[in-house]
mmCIF file of C-alpha atoms in Angstrom:
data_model
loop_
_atom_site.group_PDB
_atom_site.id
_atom_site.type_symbol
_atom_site.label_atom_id
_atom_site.label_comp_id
_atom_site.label_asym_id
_atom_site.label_seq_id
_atom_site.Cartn_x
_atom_site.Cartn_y
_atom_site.Cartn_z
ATOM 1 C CA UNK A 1 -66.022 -18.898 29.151
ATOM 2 C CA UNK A 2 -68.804 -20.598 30.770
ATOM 3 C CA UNK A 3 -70.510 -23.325 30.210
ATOM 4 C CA UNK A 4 -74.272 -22.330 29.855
ATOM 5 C CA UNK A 5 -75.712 -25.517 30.927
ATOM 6 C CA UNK A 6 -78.745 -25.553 33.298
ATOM 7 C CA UNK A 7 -77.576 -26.167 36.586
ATOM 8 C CA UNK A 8 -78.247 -29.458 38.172
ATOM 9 C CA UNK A 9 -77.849 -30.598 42.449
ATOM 10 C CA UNK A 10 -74.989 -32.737 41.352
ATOM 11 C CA UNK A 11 -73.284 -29.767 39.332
ATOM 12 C CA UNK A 12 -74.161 -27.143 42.160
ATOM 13 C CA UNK A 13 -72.360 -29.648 44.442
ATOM 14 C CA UNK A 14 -69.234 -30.011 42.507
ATOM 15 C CA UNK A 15 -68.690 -26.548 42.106
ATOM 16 C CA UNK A 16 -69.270 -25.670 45.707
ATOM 17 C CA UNK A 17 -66.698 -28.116 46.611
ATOM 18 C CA UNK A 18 -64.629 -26.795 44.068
ATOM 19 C CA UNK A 19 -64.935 -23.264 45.110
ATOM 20 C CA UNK A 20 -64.445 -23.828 48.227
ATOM 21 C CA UNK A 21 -60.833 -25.443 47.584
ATOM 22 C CA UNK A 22 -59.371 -22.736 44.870
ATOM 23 C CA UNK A 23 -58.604 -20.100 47.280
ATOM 24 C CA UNK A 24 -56.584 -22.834 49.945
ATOM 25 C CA UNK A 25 -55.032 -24.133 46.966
ATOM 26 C CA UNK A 26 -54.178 -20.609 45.614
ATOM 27 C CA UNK A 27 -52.618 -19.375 48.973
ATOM 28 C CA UNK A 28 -50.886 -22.796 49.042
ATOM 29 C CA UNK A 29 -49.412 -22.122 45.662
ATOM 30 C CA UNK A 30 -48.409 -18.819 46.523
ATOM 31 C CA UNK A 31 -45.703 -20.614 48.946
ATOM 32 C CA UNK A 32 -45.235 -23.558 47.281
ATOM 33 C CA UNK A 33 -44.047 -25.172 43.470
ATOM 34 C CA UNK A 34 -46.858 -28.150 43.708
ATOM 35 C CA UNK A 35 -49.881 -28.748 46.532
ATOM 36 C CA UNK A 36 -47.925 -30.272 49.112
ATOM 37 C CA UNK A 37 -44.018 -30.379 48.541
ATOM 38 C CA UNK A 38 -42.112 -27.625 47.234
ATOM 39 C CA UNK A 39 -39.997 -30.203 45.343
ATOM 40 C CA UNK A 40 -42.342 -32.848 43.987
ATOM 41 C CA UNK A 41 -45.581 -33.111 42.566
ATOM 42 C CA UNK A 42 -47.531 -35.866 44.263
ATOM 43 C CA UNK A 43 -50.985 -37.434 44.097
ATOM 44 C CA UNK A 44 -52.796 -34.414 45.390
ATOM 45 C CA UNK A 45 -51.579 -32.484 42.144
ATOM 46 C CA UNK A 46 -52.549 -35.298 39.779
ATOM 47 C CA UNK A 47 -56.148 -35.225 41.474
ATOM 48 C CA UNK A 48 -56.491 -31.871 41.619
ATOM 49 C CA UNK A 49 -55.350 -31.479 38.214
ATOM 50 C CA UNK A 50 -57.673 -33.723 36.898
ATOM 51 C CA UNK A 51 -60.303 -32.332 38.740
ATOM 52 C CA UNK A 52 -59.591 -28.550 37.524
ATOM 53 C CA UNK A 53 -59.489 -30.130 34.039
ATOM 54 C CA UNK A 54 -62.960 -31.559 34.254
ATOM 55 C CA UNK A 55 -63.813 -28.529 35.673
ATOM 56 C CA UNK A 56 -62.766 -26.315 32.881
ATOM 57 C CA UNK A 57 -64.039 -28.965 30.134
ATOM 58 C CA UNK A 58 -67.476 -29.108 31.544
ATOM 59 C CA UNK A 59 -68.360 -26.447 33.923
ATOM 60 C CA UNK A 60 -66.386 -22.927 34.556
ATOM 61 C CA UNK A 61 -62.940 -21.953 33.031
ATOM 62 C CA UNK A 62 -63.159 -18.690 34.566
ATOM 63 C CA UNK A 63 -61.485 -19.756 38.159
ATOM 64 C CA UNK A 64 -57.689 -19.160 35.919
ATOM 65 C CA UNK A 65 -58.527 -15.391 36.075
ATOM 66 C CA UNK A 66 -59.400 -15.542 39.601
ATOM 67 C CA UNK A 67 -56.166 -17.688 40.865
ATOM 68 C CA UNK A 68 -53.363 -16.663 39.079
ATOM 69 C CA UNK A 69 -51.328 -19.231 41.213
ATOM 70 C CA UNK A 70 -53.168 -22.560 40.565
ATOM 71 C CA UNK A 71 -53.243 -21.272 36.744
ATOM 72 C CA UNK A 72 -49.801 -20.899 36.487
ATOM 73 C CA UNK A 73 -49.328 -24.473 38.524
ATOM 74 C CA UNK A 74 -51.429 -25.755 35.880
ATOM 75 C CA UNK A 75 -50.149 -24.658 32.924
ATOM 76 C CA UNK A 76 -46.847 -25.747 34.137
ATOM 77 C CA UNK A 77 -48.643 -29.219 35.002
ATOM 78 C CA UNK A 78 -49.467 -29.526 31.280
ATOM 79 C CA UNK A 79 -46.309 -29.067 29.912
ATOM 80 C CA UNK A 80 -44.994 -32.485 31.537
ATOM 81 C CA UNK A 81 -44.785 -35.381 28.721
ATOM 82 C CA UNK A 82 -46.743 -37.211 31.100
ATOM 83 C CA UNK A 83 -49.667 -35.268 31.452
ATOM 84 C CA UNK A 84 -49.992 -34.405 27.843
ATOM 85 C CA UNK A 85 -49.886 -37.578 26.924
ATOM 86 C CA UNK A 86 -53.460 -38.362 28.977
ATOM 87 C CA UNK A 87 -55.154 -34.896 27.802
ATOM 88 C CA UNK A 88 -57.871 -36.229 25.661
ATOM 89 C CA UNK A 89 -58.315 -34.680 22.527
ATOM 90 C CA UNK A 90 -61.251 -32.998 21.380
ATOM 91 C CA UNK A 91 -63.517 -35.193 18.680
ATOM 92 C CA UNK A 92 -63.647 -33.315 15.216
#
């Protein structure tokens, strides 16, 4: 689903920097459990999660159908006590 909101230069930036990053990080999670370690999940996955979860909230969830691989990585993200716990909740 996107979002339908007007693009803005600050919005067009974002995504283009996103964009440009989903397909390294989707060959690099091809190889690899987390962004730079087989093993553990450092600070690059807790920015780039963040940042994919901004992305989704406000701008394009679409990029999960396109990269299978960061999808998967963050789904799996999510299901860590630690990063549910900082998923804010949507206001009813």
């Amino acid at each position: 689903m996107t979002n339908n909101l007007a693009p803005t230069p600050y919005r067009a930036k974002i995504e283009t920097s996103i964009n440009r990053l989903l397909p390294i990080f989707e060959e690099q999670l091809a190889q690899s459990q987390y962004l730079l370690s087989n093993d553990t999940w450092t600070a690059a996955d807790v920015a780039a999660l963040c940042s994919l979860g901004y992305y989704s909230f406000r701008l394009n969830e679409d990029w999960v159908l396109q990269y299978p691989n960061i999808g998967n990585w963050f789904d799996k993200l999510h299901e860590r006590e630690s990063v549910k716990s900082t998923v804010p909740m949507p206001l009813n």
